[in-house]
mmCIF file of C-alpha atoms in Angstrom:
data_model
loop_
_atom_site.group_PDB
_atom_site.id
_atom_site.type_symbol
_atom_site.label_atom_id
_atom_site.label_comp_id
_atom_site.label_asym_id
_atom_site.label_seq_id
_atom_site.Cartn_x
_atom_site.Cartn_y
_atom_site.Cartn_z
ATOM 1 C CA MET A 1 -4.410 34.098 -4.696
ATOM 2 C CA SER A 2 -4.350 30.890 -6.631
ATOM 3 C CA LEU A 3 -1.759 28.432 -5.510
ATOM 4 C CA ILE A 4 -1.721 26.693 -8.856
ATOM 5 C CA GLN A 5 1.657 26.871 -10.568
ATOM 6 C CA SER A 6 1.278 24.691 -13.623
ATOM 7 C CA ASP A 7 1.009 25.024 -17.451
ATOM 8 C CA LYS A 8 -2.195 23.101 -17.216
ATOM 9 C CA PRO A 9 -5.301 24.858 -16.247
ATOM 10 C CA PHE A 10 -7.037 23.597 -13.043
ATOM 11 C CA PRO A 11 -10.163 21.534 -14.025
ATOM 12 C CA VAL A 12 -12.983 23.389 -12.282
ATOM 13 C CA ILE A 13 -16.097 21.237 -11.873
ATOM 14 C CA GLU A 14 -19.661 22.627 -11.553
ATOM 15 C CA THR A 15 -22.594 20.631 -10.353
ATOM 16 C CA GLU A 16 -26.149 21.616 -9.494
ATOM 17 C CA ARG A 17 -25.275 22.991 -6.003
ATOM 18 C CA LEU A 18 -21.511 23.063 -5.937
ATOM 19 C CA VAL A 19 -18.416 24.406 -7.577
ATOM 20 C CA LEU A 20 -15.226 22.375 -7.165
ATOM 21 C CA ARG A 21 -12.173 24.778 -7.679
ATOM 22 C CA GLU A 22 -8.515 25.192 -7.151
ATOM 23 C CA PRO A 23 -6.971 25.791 -3.680
ATOM 24 C CA ARG A 24 -6.274 29.508 -2.846
ATOM 25 C CA THR A 25 -4.367 31.380 -0.097
ATOM 26 C CA ASP A 26 -7.512 32.868 1.184
ATOM 27 C CA ASP A 27 -8.997 29.432 1.952
ATOM 28 C CA LEU A 28 -6.585 29.154 4.894
ATOM 29 C CA GLU A 29 -8.943 30.314 7.751
ATOM 30 C CA ALA A 30 -11.842 28.153 6.443
ATOM 31 C CA ILE A 31 -9.529 25.228 6.214
ATOM 32 C CA LEU A 32 -8.385 25.664 9.802
ATOM 33 C CA ALA A 33 -12.053 26.062 11.019
ATOM 34 C CA LEU A 34 -13.053 22.764 9.332
ATOM 35 C CA HIS A 35 -9.958 20.784 10.551
ATOM 36 C CA GLN A 36 -10.517 22.110 14.164
ATOM 37 C CA ASP A 37 -13.848 20.339 14.391
ATOM 38 C CA PRO A 38 -13.668 17.028 16.146
ATOM 39 C CA ASP A 39 -16.758 15.699 14.430
ATOM 40 C CA VAL A 40 -15.227 16.198 11.060
ATOM 41 C CA MET A 41 -11.806 14.857 12.167
ATOM 42 C CA ARG A 42 -13.003 11.819 14.144
ATOM 43 C CA TYR A 43 -12.221 9.329 11.390
ATOM 44 C CA MET A 44 -9.587 11.191 9.458
ATOM 45 C CA GLY A 45 -6.528 9.597 11.032
ATOM 46 C CA MET A 46 -5.428 13.051 12.433
ATOM 47 C CA SER A 47 -6.269 14.896 15.593
ATOM 48 C CA PRO A 48 -8.166 18.100 15.218
ATOM 49 C CA TYR A 49 -5.795 20.999 14.174
ATOM 50 C CA LYS A 50 -4.678 23.532 16.829
ATOM 51 C CA THR A 51 -2.602 25.906 14.669
ATOM 52 C CA LEU A 52 -2.780 27.858 11.473
ATOM 53 C CA GLU A 53 0.520 26.318 10.459
ATOM 54 C CA GLN A 54 -1.194 22.882 10.222
ATOM 55 C CA ALA A 55 -3.776 24.332 7.973
ATOM 56 C CA GLN A 56 -1.090 25.953 5.902
ATOM 57 C CA GLN A 57 0.618 22.495 5.495
ATOM 58 C CA GLU A 58 -2.675 20.915 4.425
ATOM 59 C CA LEU A 59 -3.240 23.783 1.918
ATOM 60 C CA ASN A 60 0.222 23.294 0.531
ATOM 61 C CA TRP A 61 -0.460 19.582 0.255
ATOM 62 C CA PHE A 62 -3.581 20.380 -1.770
ATOM 63 C CA ALA A 63 -1.755 22.652 -4.071
ATOM 64 C CA GLY A 64 1.301 20.386 -4.428
ATOM 65 C CA LEU A 65 -0.789 17.344 -5.509
ATOM 66 C CA PHE A 66 -1.663 19.237 -8.675
ATOM 67 C CA ASN A 67 1.472 21.289 -9.147
ATOM 68 C CA LEU A 68 3.731 18.192 -8.861
ATOM 69 C CA ASP A 69 1.349 16.049 -10.798
ATOM 70 C CA ARG A 70 0.904 13.673 -7.863
ATOM 71 C CA GLY A 71 -2.915 13.839 -7.745
ATOM 72 C CA LEU A 72 -5.546 16.519 -7.545
ATOM 73 C CA ARG A 73 -7.555 18.050 -4.662
ATOM 74 C CA TRP A 74 -10.608 20.145 -5.388
ATOM 75 C CA MET A 75 -11.964 22.730 -2.872
ATOM 76 C CA ILE A 76 -15.651 22.209 -2.452
ATOM 77 C CA THR A 77 -17.690 25.519 -2.429
ATOM 78 C CA LEU A 78 -21.404 26.172 -2.609
ATOM 79 C CA ARG A 79 -22.425 27.692 -5.876
ATOM 80 C CA GLY A 80 -22.622 31.469 -5.530
ATOM 81 C CA GLU A 81 -20.649 31.507 -2.229
ATOM 82 C CA ASP A 82 -17.090 30.625 -3.195
ATOM 83 C CA THR A 83 -16.122 29.709 0.436
ATOM 84 C CA TYR A 84 -14.293 26.597 1.213
ATOM 85 C CA VAL A 85 -16.630 24.009 2.891
ATOM 86 C CA GLY A 86 -14.664 20.786 2.217
ATOM 87 C CA ASP A 87 -12.303 19.128 -0.258
ATOM 88 C CA ILE A 88 -12.149 16.058 -2.362
ATOM 89 C CA GLY A 89 -9.666 14.358 -4.765
ATOM 90 C CA PHE A 90 -7.019 11.804 -5.560
ATOM 91 C CA HIS A 91 -3.724 10.993 -3.946
ATOM 92 C CA ASN A 92 -1.443 8.061 -3.566
ATOM 93 C CA VAL A 93 -1.488 7.720 -7.353
ATOM 94 C CA ASN A 94 0.240 4.807 -8.913
ATOM 95 C CA GLN A 95 0.616 5.550 -12.585
ATOM 96 C CA ALA A 96 2.083 2.168 -13.501
ATOM 97 C CA HIS A 97 -0.888 0.317 -12.103
ATOM 98 C CA ARG A 98 -3.296 3.037 -13.114
ATOM 99 C CA ARG A 99 -4.946 3.364 -9.615
ATOM 100 C CA ALA A 100 -5.400 6.164 -7.061
ATOM 101 C CA GLU A 101 -6.862 6.675 -3.662
ATOM 102 C CA ILE A 102 -9.805 8.976 -3.150
ATOM 103 C CA GLY A 103 -10.361 11.173 -0.087
ATOM 104 C CA TYR A 104 -12.739 13.875 1.043
ATOM 105 C CA LYS A 105 -14.041 15.970 3.895
ATOM 106 C CA LEU A 106 -17.036 18.189 4.349
ATOM 107 C CA GLY A 107 -17.948 20.702 7.092
ATOM 108 C CA ALA A 108 -20.402 19.128 9.555
ATOM 109 C CA ALA A 109 -22.983 21.818 8.886
ATOM 110 C CA TYR A 110 -23.278 20.431 5.303
ATOM 111 C CA TRP A 111 -23.735 16.813 6.089
ATOM 112 C CA ARG A 112 -26.802 14.751 5.228
ATOM 113 C CA LYS A 113 -27.789 16.787 2.170
ATOM 114 C CA GLY A 114 -26.248 14.561 -0.532
ATOM 115 C CA LEU A 115 -23.570 17.065 -1.308
ATOM 116 C CA MET A 116 -20.659 14.640 -1.127
ATOM 117 C CA SER A 117 -22.534 12.240 -3.391
ATOM 118 C CA GLU A 118 -23.031 15.120 -5.813
ATOM 119 C CA ALA A 119 -19.314 16.005 -5.677
ATOM 120 C CA ILE A 120 -17.955 12.524 -5.973
ATOM 121 C CA ARG A 121 -19.725 11.638 -9.283
ATOM 122 C CA PRO A 122 -17.954 14.198 -11.506
ATOM 123 C CA VAL A 123 -14.714 13.643 -9.548
ATOM 124 C CA LEU A 124 -14.794 9.898 -10.399
ATOM 125 C CA ALA A 125 -15.757 10.731 -13.970
ATOM 126 C CA TYR A 126 -12.566 12.940 -14.170
ATOM 127 C CA GLY A 127 -10.370 10.202 -12.526
ATOM 128 C CA PHE A 128 -11.612 7.386 -14.846
ATOM 129 C CA GLY A 129 -11.768 9.682 -17.882
ATOM 130 C CA GLU A 130 -9.138 12.466 -18.013
ATOM 131 C CA LEU A 131 -6.761 10.843 -15.500
ATOM 132 C CA GLY A 132 -6.923 7.379 -16.973
ATOM 133 C CA TYR A 133 -7.369 5.620 -13.706
ATOM 134 C CA ASN A 134 -8.612 1.971 -13.738
ATOM 135 C CA ARG A 135 -9.068 1.497 -10.023
ATOM 136 C CA VAL A 136 -10.024 4.093 -7.519
ATOM 137 C CA GLU A 137 -9.764 2.922 -3.924
ATOM 138 C CA ALA A 138 -10.696 4.330 -0.529
ATOM 139 C CA VAL A 139 -9.746 3.335 2.952
ATOM 140 C CA VAL A 140 -12.326 4.157 5.593
ATOM 141 C CA ASP A 141 -12.524 3.802 9.355
ATOM 142 C CA PRO A 142 -15.038 0.959 9.918
ATOM 143 C CA PRO A 143 -17.485 2.935 12.118
ATOM 144 C CA ASN A 144 -17.480 5.916 9.635
ATOM 145 C CA GLN A 145 -21.005 5.210 8.395
ATOM 146 C CA GLY A 146 -21.313 8.564 6.624
ATOM 147 C CA SER A 147 -18.295 8.047 4.498
ATOM 148 C CA ARG A 148 -19.073 4.354 3.745
ATOM 149 C CA GLY A 149 -22.542 5.416 2.613
ATOM 150 C CA VAL A 150 -21.141 7.908 0.187
ATOM 151 C CA LEU A 151 -18.838 5.327 -1.341
ATOM 152 C CA GLU A 152 -21.400 2.429 -1.399
ATOM 153 C CA LYS A 153 -23.942 4.835 -3.116
ATOM 154 C CA ALA A 154 -21.248 5.617 -5.700
ATOM 155 C CA GLY A 155 -20.783 1.933 -6.360
ATOM 156 C CA PHE A 156 -17.645 1.146 -4.403
ATOM 157 C CA LYS A 157 -17.323 -2.456 -3.206
ATOM 158 C CA LEU A 158 -15.869 -3.533 0.113
ATOM 159 C CA GLU A 159 -12.792 -5.775 -0.397
ATOM 160 C CA GLY A 160 -11.695 -6.388 3.135
ATOM 161 C CA LEU A 161 -10.541 -5.153 6.505
ATOM 162 C CA LEU A 162 -6.893 -4.057 6.622
ATOM 163 C CA ARG A 163 -6.044 -4.824 10.277
ATOM 164 C CA GLU A 164 -4.002 -2.271 12.229
ATOM 165 C CA TYR A 165 -3.253 -0.528 9.006
ATOM 166 C CA GLU A 166 -2.715 2.920 10.541
ATOM 167 C CA ILE A 167 -1.303 4.233 13.699
ATOM 168 C CA VAL A 168 -3.091 7.291 14.937
ATOM 169 C CA ASP A 169 -1.901 8.929 18.200
ATOM 170 C CA GLY A 170 -0.201 5.742 19.143
ATOM 171 C CA GLU A 171 -3.221 3.513 18.531
ATOM 172 C CA ALA A 172 -3.411 1.008 15.804
ATOM 173 C CA CYS A 173 -6.529 1.240 13.607
ATOM 174 C CA ASP A 174 -8.220 -1.134 11.318
ATOM 175 C CA LEU A 175 -9.435 0.271 7.927
ATOM 176 C CA CYS A 176 -11.933 -0.904 5.355
ATOM 177 C CA MET A 177 -10.587 -1.134 1.799
ATOM 178 C CA LEU A 178 -13.195 -0.303 -0.851
ATOM 179 C CA SER A 179 -12.730 0.160 -4.534
ATOM 180 C CA LEU A 180 -14.458 1.035 -7.745
ATOM 181 C CA LEU A 181 -13.205 -0.188 -11.113
ATOM 182 C CA LYS A 182 -13.540 1.815 -14.356
ATOM 183 C CA ARG A 183 -15.695 -0.980 -15.956
ATOM 184 C CA GLU A 184 -18.014 -0.988 -12.985
ATOM 185 C CA TRP A 185 -18.294 2.818 -13.023
ATOM 186 C CA GLN A 186 -19.060 2.745 -16.777
ATOM 187 C CA GLU A 187 -21.977 0.402 -16.165
ATOM 188 C CA ILE A 188 -23.445 2.758 -13.485
ATOM 189 C CA VAL A 189 -23.319 5.896 -15.561
ATOM 190 C CA MET B 1 18.868 5.017 -14.563
ATOM 191 C CA THR B 2 22.427 4.470 -13.375
ATOM 192 C CA ASN B 3 22.957 1.727 -10.895
ATOM 193 C CA PHE B 4 23.640 2.520 -7.221
ATOM 194 C CA GLU B 5 27.403 1.855 -6.534
ATOM 195 C CA TRP B 6 27.797 -0.884 -3.838
ATOM 196 C CA ASN B 7 30.115 -3.617 -2.766
ATOM 197 C CA ASP B 8 30.051 -6.228 0.039
ATOM 198 C CA LEU B 9 31.039 -3.561 2.555
ATOM 199 C CA THR B 10 27.901 -1.723 1.965
ATOM 200 C CA TYR B 11 26.230 -4.374 4.081
ATOM 201 C CA GLN B 12 28.819 -4.472 6.914
ATOM 202 C CA ASP B 13 26.266 -3.848 9.628
ATOM 203 C CA PHE B 14 23.769 -6.360 8.176
ATOM 204 C CA PRO B 15 21.746 -8.521 10.589
ATOM 205 C CA VAL B 16 22.828 -12.136 9.683
ATOM 206 C CA LEU B 17 20.274 -14.718 10.901
ATOM 207 C CA GLU B 18 20.799 -18.373 11.565
ATOM 208 C CA THR B 19 18.239 -21.238 11.209
ATOM 209 C CA GLU B 20 18.567 -24.926 11.569
ATOM 210 C CA ARG B 21 19.620 -25.504 8.008
ATOM 211 C CA MET B 22 20.504 -22.112 6.696
ATOM 212 C CA ILE B 23 22.336 -18.808 7.089
ATOM 213 C CA LEU B 24 20.351 -15.811 6.027
ATOM 214 C CA ARG B 25 23.009 -13.302 5.058
ATOM 215 C CA ALA B 26 23.501 -10.061 3.130
ATOM 216 C CA PRO B 27 23.571 -9.959 -0.693
ATOM 217 C CA ARG B 28 27.084 -10.094 -2.167
ATOM 218 C CA VAL B 29 28.347 -8.887 -5.437
ATOM 219 C CA ALA B 30 29.365 -12.489 -6.396
ATOM 220 C CA ASP B 31 25.776 -13.666 -5.880
ATOM 221 C CA GLY B 32 24.599 -12.278 -9.138
ATOM 222 C CA PRO B 33 25.524 -15.224 -11.415
ATOM 223 C CA VAL B 34 24.150 -17.827 -8.868
ATOM 224 C CA LEU B 35 20.884 -15.971 -8.445
ATOM 225 C CA LEU B 36 20.253 -15.401 -12.115
ATOM 226 C CA PRO B 37 19.071 -18.878 -12.927
ATOM 227 C CA ILE B 38 16.455 -18.630 -10.068
ATOM 228 C CA TYR B 39 15.327 -15.206 -11.284
ATOM 229 C CA SER B 40 15.177 -16.342 -14.891
ATOM 230 C CA ASP B 41 12.978 -19.404 -14.075
ATOM 231 C CA PRO B 42 9.506 -18.750 -15.426
ATOM 232 C CA GLU B 43 7.972 -20.897 -12.631
ATOM 233 C CA VAL B 44 9.697 -19.010 -9.903
ATOM 234 C CA MET B 45 8.758 -15.664 -11.426
ATOM 235 C CA ALA B 46 5.152 -16.550 -12.347
ATOM 236 C CA TYR B 47 2.573 -14.329 -10.646
ATOM 237 C CA THR B 48 5.210 -11.986 -9.149
ATOM 238 C CA GLY B 49 4.412 -9.175 -11.621
ATOM 239 C CA ARG B 50 7.844 -9.354 -12.948
ATOM 240 C CA SER B 51 9.098 -10.979 -16.080
ATOM 241 C CA PRO B 52 11.859 -13.718 -15.746
ATOM 242 C CA LEU B 53 15.080 -11.945 -16.008
ATOM 243 C CA GLU B 54 17.082 -12.618 -19.206
ATOM 244 C CA ARG B 55 20.490 -10.859 -18.766
ATOM 245 C CA MET B 56 23.010 -10.524 -16.092
ATOM 246 C CA GLU B 57 22.618 -6.741 -16.400
ATOM 247 C CA GLU B 58 19.050 -7.025 -15.012
ATOM 248 C CA MET B 59 20.348 -9.125 -12.129
ATOM 249 C CA GLU B 60 22.913 -6.423 -11.327
ATOM 250 C CA GLN B 61 20.196 -3.760 -11.390
ATOM 251 C CA TRP B 62 18.107 -5.837 -9.032
ATOM 252 C CA LEU B 63 21.039 -6.240 -6.582
ATOM 253 C CA SER B 64 21.878 -2.533 -6.840
ATOM 254 C CA MET B 65 18.311 -1.688 -6.053
ATOM 255 C CA LEU B 66 18.412 -3.836 -3.000
ATOM 256 C CA ALA B 67 21.638 -2.166 -1.843
ATOM 257 C CA ARG B 68 20.216 1.316 -2.334
ATOM 258 C CA GLY B 69 17.053 0.204 -0.441
ATOM 259 C CA TYR B 70 19.169 -1.103 2.418
ATOM 260 C CA CYS B 71 21.278 2.116 2.612
ATOM 261 C CA GLU B 72 18.246 4.391 2.489
ATOM 262 C CA ASP B 73 16.387 2.230 5.063
ATOM 263 C CA LYS B 74 13.658 1.355 2.674
ATOM 264 C CA GLY B 75 14.108 -2.311 2.475
ATOM 265 C CA ILE B 76 16.152 -5.417 3.550
ATOM 266 C CA ARG B 77 16.639 -8.711 1.621
ATOM 267 C CA TRP B 78 18.253 -11.758 3.142
ATOM 268 C CA HIS B 79 20.051 -14.283 0.856
ATOM 269 C CA MET B 80 19.381 -17.856 1.983
ATOM 270 C CA VAL B 81 22.411 -20.149 1.900
ATOM 271 C CA PHE B 82 22.809 -23.707 3.225
ATOM 272 C CA LYS B 83 25.016 -23.974 6.257
ATOM 273 C CA GLU B 84 26.472 -27.065 4.940
ATOM 274 C CA ASN B 85 27.976 -25.839 1.655
ATOM 275 C CA GLY B 86 27.096 -22.172 1.291
ATOM 276 C CA GLU B 87 24.839 -22.768 -1.631
ATOM 277 C CA LEU B 88 22.597 -19.744 -2.440
ATOM 278 C CA ILE B 89 18.965 -21.072 -2.882
ATOM 279 C CA GLY B 90 16.703 -18.018 -2.616
ATOM 280 C CA ASP B 91 15.986 -14.811 -0.825
ATOM 281 C CA LEU B 92 13.343 -13.022 1.137
ATOM 282 C CA GLY B 93 12.855 -9.822 2.860
ATOM 283 C CA PHE B 94 10.870 -6.586 3.526
ATOM 284 C CA HIS B 95 10.104 -3.598 1.445
ATOM 285 C CA HIS B 96 7.625 -0.736 1.050
ATOM 286 C CA TYR B 97 8.292 0.397 4.640
ATOM 287 C CA GLU B 98 5.666 2.760 6.154
ATOM 288 C CA PRO B 99 7.551 3.938 9.216
ATOM 289 C CA ALA B 100 4.608 6.022 10.393
ATOM 290 C CA TYR B 101 2.449 2.985 10.642
ATOM 291 C CA PHE B 102 5.117 0.477 11.482
ATOM 292 C CA LEU B 103 4.219 -1.636 8.618
ATOM 293 C CA CYS B 104 5.987 -3.270 5.628
ATOM 294 C CA GLU B 105 5.507 -5.762 2.828
ATOM 295 C CA LEU B 106 7.081 -9.259 2.649
ATOM 296 C CA GLY B 107 8.601 -10.780 -0.420
ATOM 297 C CA TYR B 108 10.360 -14.125 -1.185
ATOM 298 C CA ARG B 109 11.702 -16.334 -3.851
ATOM 299 C CA LEU B 110 13.209 -19.902 -3.752
ATOM 300 C CA SER B 111 14.902 -22.020 -6.299
ATOM 301 C CA LYS B 112 12.386 -24.636 -7.660
ATOM 302 C CA HIS B 113 14.832 -27.363 -6.862
ATOM 303 C CA TYR B 114 14.247 -26.725 -3.137
ATOM 304 C CA TRP B 115 10.434 -26.347 -3.091
ATOM 305 C CA ARG B 116 8.467 -28.592 -0.689
ATOM 306 C CA GLN B 117 11.212 -28.970 1.894
ATOM 307 C CA GLY B 118 9.984 -26.422 4.408
ATOM 308 C CA LEU B 119 12.974 -24.122 3.710
ATOM 309 C CA MET B 120 10.997 -20.915 3.072
ATOM 310 C CA SER B 121 8.946 -21.527 6.196
ATOM 311 C CA GLU B 122 12.167 -21.998 8.230
ATOM 312 C CA ALA B 123 13.607 -18.796 6.763
ATOM 313 C CA LEU B 124 10.362 -16.891 7.223
ATOM 314 C CA ARG B 125 10.193 -17.704 11.005
ATOM 315 C CA ALA B 126 13.623 -16.118 11.556
ATOM 316 C CA VAL B 127 12.892 -13.100 9.291
ATOM 317 C CA LEU B 128 9.445 -12.478 11.078
ATOM 318 C CA ALA B 129 11.098 -12.575 14.484
ATOM 319 C CA HIS B 130 13.584 -10.056 13.305
ATOM 320 C CA GLY B 131 10.932 -7.873 11.759
ATOM 321 C CA PHE B 132 8.652 -7.816 14.752
ATOM 322 C CA SER B 133 11.247 -7.753 17.541
ATOM 323 C CA ARG B 134 14.206 -5.913 16.188
ATOM 324 C CA MET B 135 12.728 -3.793 13.455
ATOM 325 C CA ASP B 136 9.636 -2.987 15.456
ATOM 326 C CA PHE B 137 7.066 -3.618 12.763
ATOM 327 C CA ASN B 138 3.497 -3.926 13.886
ATOM 328 C CA ARG B 139 2.057 -5.265 10.704
ATOM 329 C CA ILE B 140 3.776 -7.285 7.999
ATOM 330 C CA GLN B 141 1.717 -7.661 4.880
ATOM 331 C CA ALA B 142 2.022 -9.700 1.684
ATOM 332 C CA LEU B 143 0.311 -9.270 -1.636
ATOM 333 C CA VAL B 144 -0.216 -12.375 -3.705
ATOM 334 C CA ASP B 145 -1.706 -12.909 -7.145
ATOM 335 C CA VAL B 146 -5.004 -14.644 -6.808
ATOM 336 C CA ARG B 147 -3.811 -17.416 -9.129
ATOM 337 C CA ASN B 148 -0.661 -18.161 -7.091
ATOM 338 C CA GLN B 149 -2.097 -20.860 -4.785
ATOM 339 C CA ARG B 150 1.252 -22.134 -3.736
ATOM 340 C CA SER B 151 2.239 -18.691 -2.236
ATOM 341 C CA ALA B 152 -1.177 -18.171 -0.602
ATOM 342 C CA GLY B 153 -1.003 -21.580 0.969
ATOM 343 C CA PHE B 154 2.457 -20.858 2.229
ATOM 344 C CA LEU B 155 1.342 -17.719 3.962
ATOM 345 C CA LEU B 156 -1.799 -19.315 5.466
ATOM 346 C CA ARG B 157 0.213 -22.281 6.856
ATOM 347 C CA ASN B 158 2.573 -19.739 8.410
ATOM 348 C CA GLY B 159 -0.098 -17.890 10.289
ATOM 349 C CA PHE B 160 -0.951 -15.052 7.973
ATOM 350 C CA THR B 161 -4.531 -13.824 7.734
ATOM 351 C CA LEU B 162 -6.267 -13.380 4.411
ATOM 352 C CA GLU B 163 -7.881 -9.930 4.542
ATOM 353 C CA GLY B 164 -9.364 -9.547 1.059
ATOM 354 C CA VAL B 165 -8.896 -9.427 -2.584
ATOM 355 C CA LEU B 166 -7.721 -6.112 -4.105
ATOM 356 C CA ARG B 167 -9.266 -6.105 -7.473
ATOM 357 C CA ASP B 168 -7.248 -4.907 -10.490
ATOM 358 C CA TYR B 169 -4.607 -3.846 -8.064
ATOM 359 C CA GLU B 170 -1.587 -4.209 -10.554
ATOM 360 C CA TYR B 171 -1.220 -3.662 -14.214
ATOM 361 C CA ASN B 172 1.427 -6.106 -15.499
ATOM 362 C CA HIS B 173 2.319 -7.046 -19.007
ATOM 363 C CA GLY B 174 -0.964 -5.321 -20.303
ATOM 364 C CA VAL B 175 -3.288 -7.123 -17.929
ATOM 365 C CA PHE B 176 -4.913 -5.992 -14.645
ATOM 366 C CA GLU B 177 -4.400 -8.590 -11.859
ATOM 367 C CA ASP B 178 -6.214 -9.196 -8.609
ATOM 368 C CA LEU B 179 -4.052 -9.460 -5.545
ATOM 369 C CA ILE B 180 -4.816 -11.086 -2.160
ATOM 370 C CA MET B 181 -3.919 -9.058 0.799
ATOM 371 C CA PHE B 182 -2.428 -11.084 3.752
ATOM 372 C CA SER B 183 -1.052 -9.844 7.004
ATOM 373 C CA MET B 184 0.398 -10.875 10.309
ATOM 374 C CA LEU B 185 0.286 -8.537 13.249
ATOM 375 C CA LYS B 186 2.956 -8.355 15.966
ATOM 376 C CA ARG B 187 0.528 -9.493 18.633
ATOM 377 C CA GLU B 188 -0.305 -12.630 16.575
ATOM 378 C CA TRP B 189 3.358 -13.362 16.131
ATOM 379 C CA GLU B 190 3.811 -12.984 19.953
ATOM 380 C CA THR B 191 0.852 -15.151 20.746
ATOM 381 C CA PRO B 192 -0.093 -17.372 17.762
ATOM 382 C CA PRO B 193 -3.813 -18.137 17.876
ATOM 383 C CA GLN B 194 -4.518 -21.580 19.083
ATOM 384 C CA PRO B 195 -6.047 -23.955 16.586
ATOM 385 C CA ALA B 196 -9.718 -24.278 17.352
ATOM 386 C CA SER B 197 -10.355 -27.315 19.423
ATOM 387 C CA ARG B 198 -12.991 -29.688 18.197
ATOM 388 C CA PRO B 199 -16.152 -29.796 20.322
ATOM 389 C CA GLU B 200 -16.604 -33.069 22.088
ATOM 390 C CA GLU B 201 -19.300 -35.331 20.842
ATOM 391 C CA GLY B 202 -22.674 -34.611 22.489
ATOM 392 C CA GLN B 203 -21.560 -31.159 23.718
ATOM 393 C CA PRO B 204 -23.443 -28.151 22.640
ATOM 394 C CA VAL B 205 -21.428 -26.224 20.007
#
């Protein structure tokens, strides 16, 4: 069942290998499985999930972003399979300053195939286009090479290291701040 | 939006701080007319992302916002007054609390007549001590317009570290502005880094 409760239709995105669609109640088990994987969660600023309730909270957060007009999170599925294998989207939206943060995850079995790079391009197009953002930013754990690679390939620039910016399990973590501006993105595409 | 109702008693548990030349105390209803000339000065307000205030009503909105922030534990602003005569000369404080990450943002304004006398540095030391030791912040950050060299210099002199330039971070008056991110960490405040000693002549560097 779709969790979308809004007058606006959810903007489904199709790419060569992927369909990015709305969050649904039947994604719950797949969300839990992905968020239980320590490899996926290593740099996410959260411990691996232990309970279905945590997955339900994440799913509610995904749906709420769209329903409450606070952002947007797409469920990443492989074309023809329809199963949740990851998610991507915008949160921490600041309308007044026309900026948003981008975040994403992908099941470890699907890494190193260029799938996130395939997903991020139309998502950025939607953010800079339909959603009117001027700046999309991302904060990344410095050793998270996979994620930094995705961002750099998409044209993001490193702005600096935010020291002890997050506290995860009682430990202060530095985060890299990267951003892509609309005018830079327009030059790339 | 209707203003948050407040009076001087709203701040009865406020942590008043004392420095060599100043008392840093809670905002008071009567401060509005004194603060307005500072907040309507284009030089003071330049590069703060806010237009100079024009009317007393805007000043009241600002003070009401501070009171609400204080009551909801989202911010705190100290009003700086001279010990000698009680004159209100500026204000500073913390906002944008992120309790989960023990971080907050610093802001400050000082009447132009009192620039270049080390008054804001004096107030900042007291407020940082309170922020790191009493409020338990781990990171205090400050965002400064890249053109605001005075403010950037002030933070660097006071031990803040420049982390990077956040490009097009704010959209003010129809223009996107780059902001510099500065921060100070609790451990740096506890043990300020020693200035690098110069290598002696003839010694390998």
